[in-house]
Tab-separated table of C-alpha atoms in Angstrom:
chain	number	residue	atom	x	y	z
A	52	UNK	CA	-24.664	79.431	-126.313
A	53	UNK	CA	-23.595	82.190	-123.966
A	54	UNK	CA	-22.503	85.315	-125.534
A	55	UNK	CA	-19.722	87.631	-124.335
A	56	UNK	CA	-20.526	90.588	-122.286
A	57	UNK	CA	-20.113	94.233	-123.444
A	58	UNK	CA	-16.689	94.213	-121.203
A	59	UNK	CA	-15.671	91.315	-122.653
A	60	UNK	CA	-15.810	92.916	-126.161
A	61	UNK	CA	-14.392	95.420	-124.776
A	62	UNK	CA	-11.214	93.918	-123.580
A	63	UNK	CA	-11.198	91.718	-127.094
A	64	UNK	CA	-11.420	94.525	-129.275
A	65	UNK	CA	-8.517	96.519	-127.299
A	66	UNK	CA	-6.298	93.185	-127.252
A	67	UNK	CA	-6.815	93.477	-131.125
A	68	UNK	CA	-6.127	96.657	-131.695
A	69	UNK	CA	-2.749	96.130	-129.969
A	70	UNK	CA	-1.804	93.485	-131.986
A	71	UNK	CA	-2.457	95.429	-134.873
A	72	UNK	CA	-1.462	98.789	-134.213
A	73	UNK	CA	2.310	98.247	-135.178
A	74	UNK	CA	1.633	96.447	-138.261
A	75	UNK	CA	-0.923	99.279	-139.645
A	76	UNK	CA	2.027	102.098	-138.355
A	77	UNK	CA	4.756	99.959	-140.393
A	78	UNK	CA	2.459	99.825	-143.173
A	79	UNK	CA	1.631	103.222	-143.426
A	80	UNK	CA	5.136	104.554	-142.774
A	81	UNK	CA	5.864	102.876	-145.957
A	82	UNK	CA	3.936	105.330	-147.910
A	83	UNK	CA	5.805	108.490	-146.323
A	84	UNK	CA	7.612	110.305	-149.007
A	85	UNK	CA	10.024	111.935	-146.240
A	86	UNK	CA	13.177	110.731	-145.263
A	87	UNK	CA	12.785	109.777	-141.753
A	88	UNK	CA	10.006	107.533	-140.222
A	89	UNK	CA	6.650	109.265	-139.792
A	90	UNK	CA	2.980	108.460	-141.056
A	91	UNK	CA	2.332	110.393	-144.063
A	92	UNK	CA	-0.153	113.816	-143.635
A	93	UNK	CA	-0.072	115.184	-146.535
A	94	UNK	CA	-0.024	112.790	-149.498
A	95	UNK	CA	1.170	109.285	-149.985
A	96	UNK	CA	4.217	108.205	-152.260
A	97	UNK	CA	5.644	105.320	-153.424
A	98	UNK	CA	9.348	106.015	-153.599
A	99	UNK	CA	10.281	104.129	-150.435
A	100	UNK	CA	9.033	100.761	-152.717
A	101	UNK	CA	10.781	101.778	-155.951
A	102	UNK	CA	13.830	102.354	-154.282
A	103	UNK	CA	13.493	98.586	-152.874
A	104	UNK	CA	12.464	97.305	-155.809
A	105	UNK	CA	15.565	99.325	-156.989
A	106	UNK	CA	17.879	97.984	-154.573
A	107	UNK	CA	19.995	94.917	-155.800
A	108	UNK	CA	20.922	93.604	-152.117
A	109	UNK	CA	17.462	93.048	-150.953
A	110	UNK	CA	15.618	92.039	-154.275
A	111	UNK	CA	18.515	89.057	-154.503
A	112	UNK	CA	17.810	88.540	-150.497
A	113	UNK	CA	13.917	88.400	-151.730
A	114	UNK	CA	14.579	85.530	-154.880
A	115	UNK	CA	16.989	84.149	-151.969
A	116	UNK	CA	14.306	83.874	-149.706
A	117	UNK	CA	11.728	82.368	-151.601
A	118	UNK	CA	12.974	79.699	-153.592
A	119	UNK	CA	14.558	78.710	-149.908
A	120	UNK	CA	10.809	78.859	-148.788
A	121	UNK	CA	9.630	76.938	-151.364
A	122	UNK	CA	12.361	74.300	-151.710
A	123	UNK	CA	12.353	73.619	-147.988
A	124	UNK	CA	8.466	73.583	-147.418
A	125	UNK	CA	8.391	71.004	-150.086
A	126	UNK	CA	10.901	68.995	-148.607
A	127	UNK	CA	9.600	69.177	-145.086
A	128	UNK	CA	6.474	68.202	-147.065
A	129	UNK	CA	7.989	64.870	-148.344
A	130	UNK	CA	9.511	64.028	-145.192
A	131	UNK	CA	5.675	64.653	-143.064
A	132	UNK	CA	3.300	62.302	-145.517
A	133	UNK	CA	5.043	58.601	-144.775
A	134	UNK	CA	6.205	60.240	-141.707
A	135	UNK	CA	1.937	60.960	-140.518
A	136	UNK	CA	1.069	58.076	-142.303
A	137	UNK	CA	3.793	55.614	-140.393
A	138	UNK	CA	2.470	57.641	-137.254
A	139	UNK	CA	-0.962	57.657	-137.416
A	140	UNK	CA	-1.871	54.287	-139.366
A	141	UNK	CA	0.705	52.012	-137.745
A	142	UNK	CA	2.017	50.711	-134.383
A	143	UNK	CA	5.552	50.892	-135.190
A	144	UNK	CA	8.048	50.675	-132.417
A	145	UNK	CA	8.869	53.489	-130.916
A	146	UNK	CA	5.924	55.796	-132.892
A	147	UNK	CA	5.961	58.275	-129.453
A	148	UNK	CA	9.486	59.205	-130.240
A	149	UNK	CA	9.706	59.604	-133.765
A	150	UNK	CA	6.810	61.737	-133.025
A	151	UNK	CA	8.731	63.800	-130.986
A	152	UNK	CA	11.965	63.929	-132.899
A	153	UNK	CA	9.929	65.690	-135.641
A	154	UNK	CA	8.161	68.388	-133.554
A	155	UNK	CA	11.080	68.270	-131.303
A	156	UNK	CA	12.515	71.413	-133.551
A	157	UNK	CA	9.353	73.718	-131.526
A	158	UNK	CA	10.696	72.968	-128.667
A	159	UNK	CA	14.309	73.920	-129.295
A	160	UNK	CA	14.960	77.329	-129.233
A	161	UNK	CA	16.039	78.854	-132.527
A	162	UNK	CA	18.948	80.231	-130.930
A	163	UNK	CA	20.252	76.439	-129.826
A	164	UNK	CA	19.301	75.278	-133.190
A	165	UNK	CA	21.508	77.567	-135.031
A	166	UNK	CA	24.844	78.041	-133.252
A	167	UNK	CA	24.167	74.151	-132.949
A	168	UNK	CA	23.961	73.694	-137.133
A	169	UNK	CA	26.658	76.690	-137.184
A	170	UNK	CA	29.275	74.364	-135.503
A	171	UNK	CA	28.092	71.493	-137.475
A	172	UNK	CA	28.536	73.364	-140.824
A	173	UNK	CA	32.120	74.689	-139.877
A	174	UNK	CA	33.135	70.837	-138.955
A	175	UNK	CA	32.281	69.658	-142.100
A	176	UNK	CA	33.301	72.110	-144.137
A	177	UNK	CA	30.177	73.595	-145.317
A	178	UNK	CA	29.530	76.882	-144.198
A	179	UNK	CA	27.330	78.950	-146.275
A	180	UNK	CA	26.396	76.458	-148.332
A	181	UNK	CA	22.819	77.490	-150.060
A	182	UNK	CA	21.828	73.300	-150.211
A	183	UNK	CA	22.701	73.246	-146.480
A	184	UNK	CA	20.373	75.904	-145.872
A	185	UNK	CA	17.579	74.404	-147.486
A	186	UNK	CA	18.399	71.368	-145.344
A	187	UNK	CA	18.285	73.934	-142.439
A	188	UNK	CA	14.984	75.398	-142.861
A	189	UNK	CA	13.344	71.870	-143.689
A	190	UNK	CA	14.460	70.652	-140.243
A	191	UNK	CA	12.743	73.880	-138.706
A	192	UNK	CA	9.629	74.106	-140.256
A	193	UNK	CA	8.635	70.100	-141.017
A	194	UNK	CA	6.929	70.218	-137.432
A	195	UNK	CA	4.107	72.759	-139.422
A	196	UNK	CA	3.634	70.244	-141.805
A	197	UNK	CA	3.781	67.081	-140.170
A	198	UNK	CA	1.059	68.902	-137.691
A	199	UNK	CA	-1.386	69.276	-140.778
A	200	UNK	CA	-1.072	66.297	-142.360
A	201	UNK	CA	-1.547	63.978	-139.120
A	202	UNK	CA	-4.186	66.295	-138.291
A	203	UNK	CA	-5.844	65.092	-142.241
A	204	UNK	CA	-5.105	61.551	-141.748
A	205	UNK	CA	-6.741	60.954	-138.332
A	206	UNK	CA	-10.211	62.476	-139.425
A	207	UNK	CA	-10.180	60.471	-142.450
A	208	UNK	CA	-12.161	57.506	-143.129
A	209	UNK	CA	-10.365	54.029	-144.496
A	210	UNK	CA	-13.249	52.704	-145.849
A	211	UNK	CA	-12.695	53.351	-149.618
A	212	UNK	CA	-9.062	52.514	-149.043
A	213	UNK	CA	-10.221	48.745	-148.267
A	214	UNK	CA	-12.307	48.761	-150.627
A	215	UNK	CA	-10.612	49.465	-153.256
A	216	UNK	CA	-7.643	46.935	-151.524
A	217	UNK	CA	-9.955	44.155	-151.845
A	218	UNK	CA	-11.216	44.999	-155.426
A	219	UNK	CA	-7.214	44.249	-156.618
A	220	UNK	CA	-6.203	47.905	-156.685
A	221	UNK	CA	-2.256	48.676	-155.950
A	222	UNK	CA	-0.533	50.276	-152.563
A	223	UNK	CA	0.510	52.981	-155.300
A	224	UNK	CA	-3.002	53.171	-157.079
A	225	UNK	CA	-4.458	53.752	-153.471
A	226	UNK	CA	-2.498	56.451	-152.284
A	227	UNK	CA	-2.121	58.333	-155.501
A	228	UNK	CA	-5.761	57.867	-156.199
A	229	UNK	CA	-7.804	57.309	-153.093
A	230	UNK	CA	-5.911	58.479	-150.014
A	231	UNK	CA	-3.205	61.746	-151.278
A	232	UNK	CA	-6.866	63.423	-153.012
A	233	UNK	CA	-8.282	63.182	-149.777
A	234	UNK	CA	-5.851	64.902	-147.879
A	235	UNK	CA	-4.484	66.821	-150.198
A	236	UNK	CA	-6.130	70.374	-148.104
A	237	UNK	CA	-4.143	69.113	-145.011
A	238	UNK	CA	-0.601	68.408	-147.262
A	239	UNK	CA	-1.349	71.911	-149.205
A	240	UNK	CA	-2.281	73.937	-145.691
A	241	UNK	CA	0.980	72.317	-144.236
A	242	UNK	CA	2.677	73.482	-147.104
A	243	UNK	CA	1.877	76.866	-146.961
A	244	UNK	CA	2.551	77.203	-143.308
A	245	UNK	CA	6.200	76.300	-144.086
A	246	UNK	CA	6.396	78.351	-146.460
A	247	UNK	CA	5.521	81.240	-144.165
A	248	UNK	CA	7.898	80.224	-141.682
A	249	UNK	CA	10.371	79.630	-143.913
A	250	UNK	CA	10.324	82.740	-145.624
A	251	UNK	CA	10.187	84.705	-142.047
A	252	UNK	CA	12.800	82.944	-140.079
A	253	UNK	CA	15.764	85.093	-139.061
A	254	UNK	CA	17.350	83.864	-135.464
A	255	UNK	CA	18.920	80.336	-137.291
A	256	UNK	CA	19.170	82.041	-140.132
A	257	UNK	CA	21.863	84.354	-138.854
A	258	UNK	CA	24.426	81.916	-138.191
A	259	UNK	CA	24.415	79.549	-141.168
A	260	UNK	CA	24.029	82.449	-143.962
A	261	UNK	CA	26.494	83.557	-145.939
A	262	UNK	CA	27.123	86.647	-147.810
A	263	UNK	CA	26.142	84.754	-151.101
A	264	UNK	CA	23.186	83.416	-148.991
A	265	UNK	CA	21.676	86.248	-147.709
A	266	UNK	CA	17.776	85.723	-146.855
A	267	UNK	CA	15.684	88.737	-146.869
A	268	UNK	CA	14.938	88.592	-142.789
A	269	UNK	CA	19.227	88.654	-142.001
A	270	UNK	CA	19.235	91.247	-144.785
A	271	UNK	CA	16.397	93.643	-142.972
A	272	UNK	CA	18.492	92.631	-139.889
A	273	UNK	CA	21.898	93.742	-141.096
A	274	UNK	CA	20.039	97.098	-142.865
A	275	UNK	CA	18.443	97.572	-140.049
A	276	UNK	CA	22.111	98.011	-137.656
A	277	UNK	CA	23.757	100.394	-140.196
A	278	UNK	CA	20.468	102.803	-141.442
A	279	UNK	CA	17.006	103.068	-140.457
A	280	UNK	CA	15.324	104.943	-142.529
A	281	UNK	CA	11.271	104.136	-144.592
A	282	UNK	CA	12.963	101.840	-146.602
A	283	UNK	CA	12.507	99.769	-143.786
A	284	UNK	CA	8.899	100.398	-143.832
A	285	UNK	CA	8.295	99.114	-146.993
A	286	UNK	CA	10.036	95.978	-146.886
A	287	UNK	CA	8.155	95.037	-143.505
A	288	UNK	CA	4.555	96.234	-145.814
A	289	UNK	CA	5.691	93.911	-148.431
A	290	UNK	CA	6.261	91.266	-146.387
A	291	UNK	CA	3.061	91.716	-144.104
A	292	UNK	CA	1.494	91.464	-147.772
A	293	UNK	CA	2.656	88.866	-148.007
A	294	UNK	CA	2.181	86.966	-145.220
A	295	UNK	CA	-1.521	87.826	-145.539
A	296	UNK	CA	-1.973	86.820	-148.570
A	297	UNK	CA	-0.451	83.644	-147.658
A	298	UNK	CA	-2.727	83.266	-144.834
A	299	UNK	CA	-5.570	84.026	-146.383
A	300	UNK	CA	-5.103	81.031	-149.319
A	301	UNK	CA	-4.390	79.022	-146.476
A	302	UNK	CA	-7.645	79.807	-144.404
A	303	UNK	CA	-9.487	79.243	-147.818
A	304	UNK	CA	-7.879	75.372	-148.550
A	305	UNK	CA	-6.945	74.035	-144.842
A	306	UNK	CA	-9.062	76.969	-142.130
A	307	UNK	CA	-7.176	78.821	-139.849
A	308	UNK	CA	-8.878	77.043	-136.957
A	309	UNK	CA	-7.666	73.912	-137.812
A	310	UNK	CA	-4.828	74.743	-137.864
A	311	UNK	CA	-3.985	76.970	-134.534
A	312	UNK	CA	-7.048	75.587	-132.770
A	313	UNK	CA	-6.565	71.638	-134.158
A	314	UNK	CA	-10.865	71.566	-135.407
A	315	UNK	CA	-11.249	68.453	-137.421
């Protein structure tokens, strides 16, 4: 196996420090006991994250966000298993494009996608509506799921599943038993990863919000236009936090590569 060169390295480790320069700044901001934006010198506080936590707007936007996250990942989740499984298993008519209406929403711009479900919303008299934003989100991020759990189901092995088939044992019994254990990391890892995206989205999210509706991202947004000051800072920390925390439960169950590379 050929190794990278010290240039190589070189260029890798710069590219990485790029990435993660503004993220570290952000992060460290958020400690700053001034009032404007600057990396603490002297000492760190923490006043920045009791105001937040302090702050009824964005800790409703936060509750907001995350039971949206976790409602619509778990919906996108129900709609990817028969959807992989009808996919991957069978030669259904017309498997190619119900394939592609389901990942179709990565190729859409965000942009399209919500002043298209903002029009839609107003037509039908629904604007704002918390359910419809579930509905929202689970159209945007089932493509992360369905991706994971087809990704499970073609590396996995039907020979059990027959078995058990020809020993008398239920369509029900067999998935619930045999086949949803065994690709339960892929289903879990899917999960999470709509979750994230969920939780983060902010461009669709704009135009089918209302002010009872608020997610955390439109709320940053809408801070963000009227005062900028470290409060900022420490929701993005909190969030990064997150999001790594998220990502690193999701590299332990499912692997990172397999998911942005596509390893079996």
């Amino acid at each position: 196996m050929q190794r990278n060169g010290p240039i190589a390295l070189a260029f890798n480790a710069l590219v990485i420090i790029f990435m993660l320069a503004p993220l570290v700044v952000v992060c460290l901001v958020a400690f700053t006991p001034a009032e404007t934006l600057q990396i603490p010198t002297h000492h760190f506080s923490l006043r920045w994250f009791d105001r937040l936590l302090h702050s009824q707007q964005f800790v409703q936007s936060f509750w907001t966000s995350l039971w949206l996250g976790v409602l619509s990942a778990t919906f996108s989740t129900l709609l990817a298993v028969p959807a992989a499984m009808a996919i991957v298993r069978y030669e259904i008519p017309g498997r190619n494009f119900l394939q592609g209406v389901f990942l179709s929403p990565l190729i859409i711009p965000q942009l399209v996608l919500g002043v298209a479900l903002l029009h839609m919303l107003a037509v039908i008299g629904e604007q704002g509506s918390f359910a419809w934003l579930v509905l929202a989100h689970t159209l945007v991020v089932t493509p992360y799921t369905l991706r994971l759990v087809m990704a499970a189901l073609v590396g996995y092995d039907r020979t059990a599943e027959q078995a058990a088939y020809s020993l008398g044992a239920s369509s029900a019994t067999v998935f619930l038993r045999m086949t949803l254990p065994m690709v339960l990391a892929g289903i879990t890892g899917g999960w999470l990863l709509a979750f994230i995206n969920s939780f983060d989205e902010l461009t669709m999210s704009i135009f089918v919000v209302s002010p009872a509706t608020v997610t955390l991202p439109v709320r940053m947004y809408m801070y963000a236009t009227e005062s900028l000051d470290p409060m900022m800072a420490a929701v993005s920390a909190l969030i990064v936090f997150l999001t790594l925390g998220l990502m690193l439960l999701l590299d332990k169950v499912y692997g990172l590569d397999r998911v942005l590379v596509g390893k079996h």
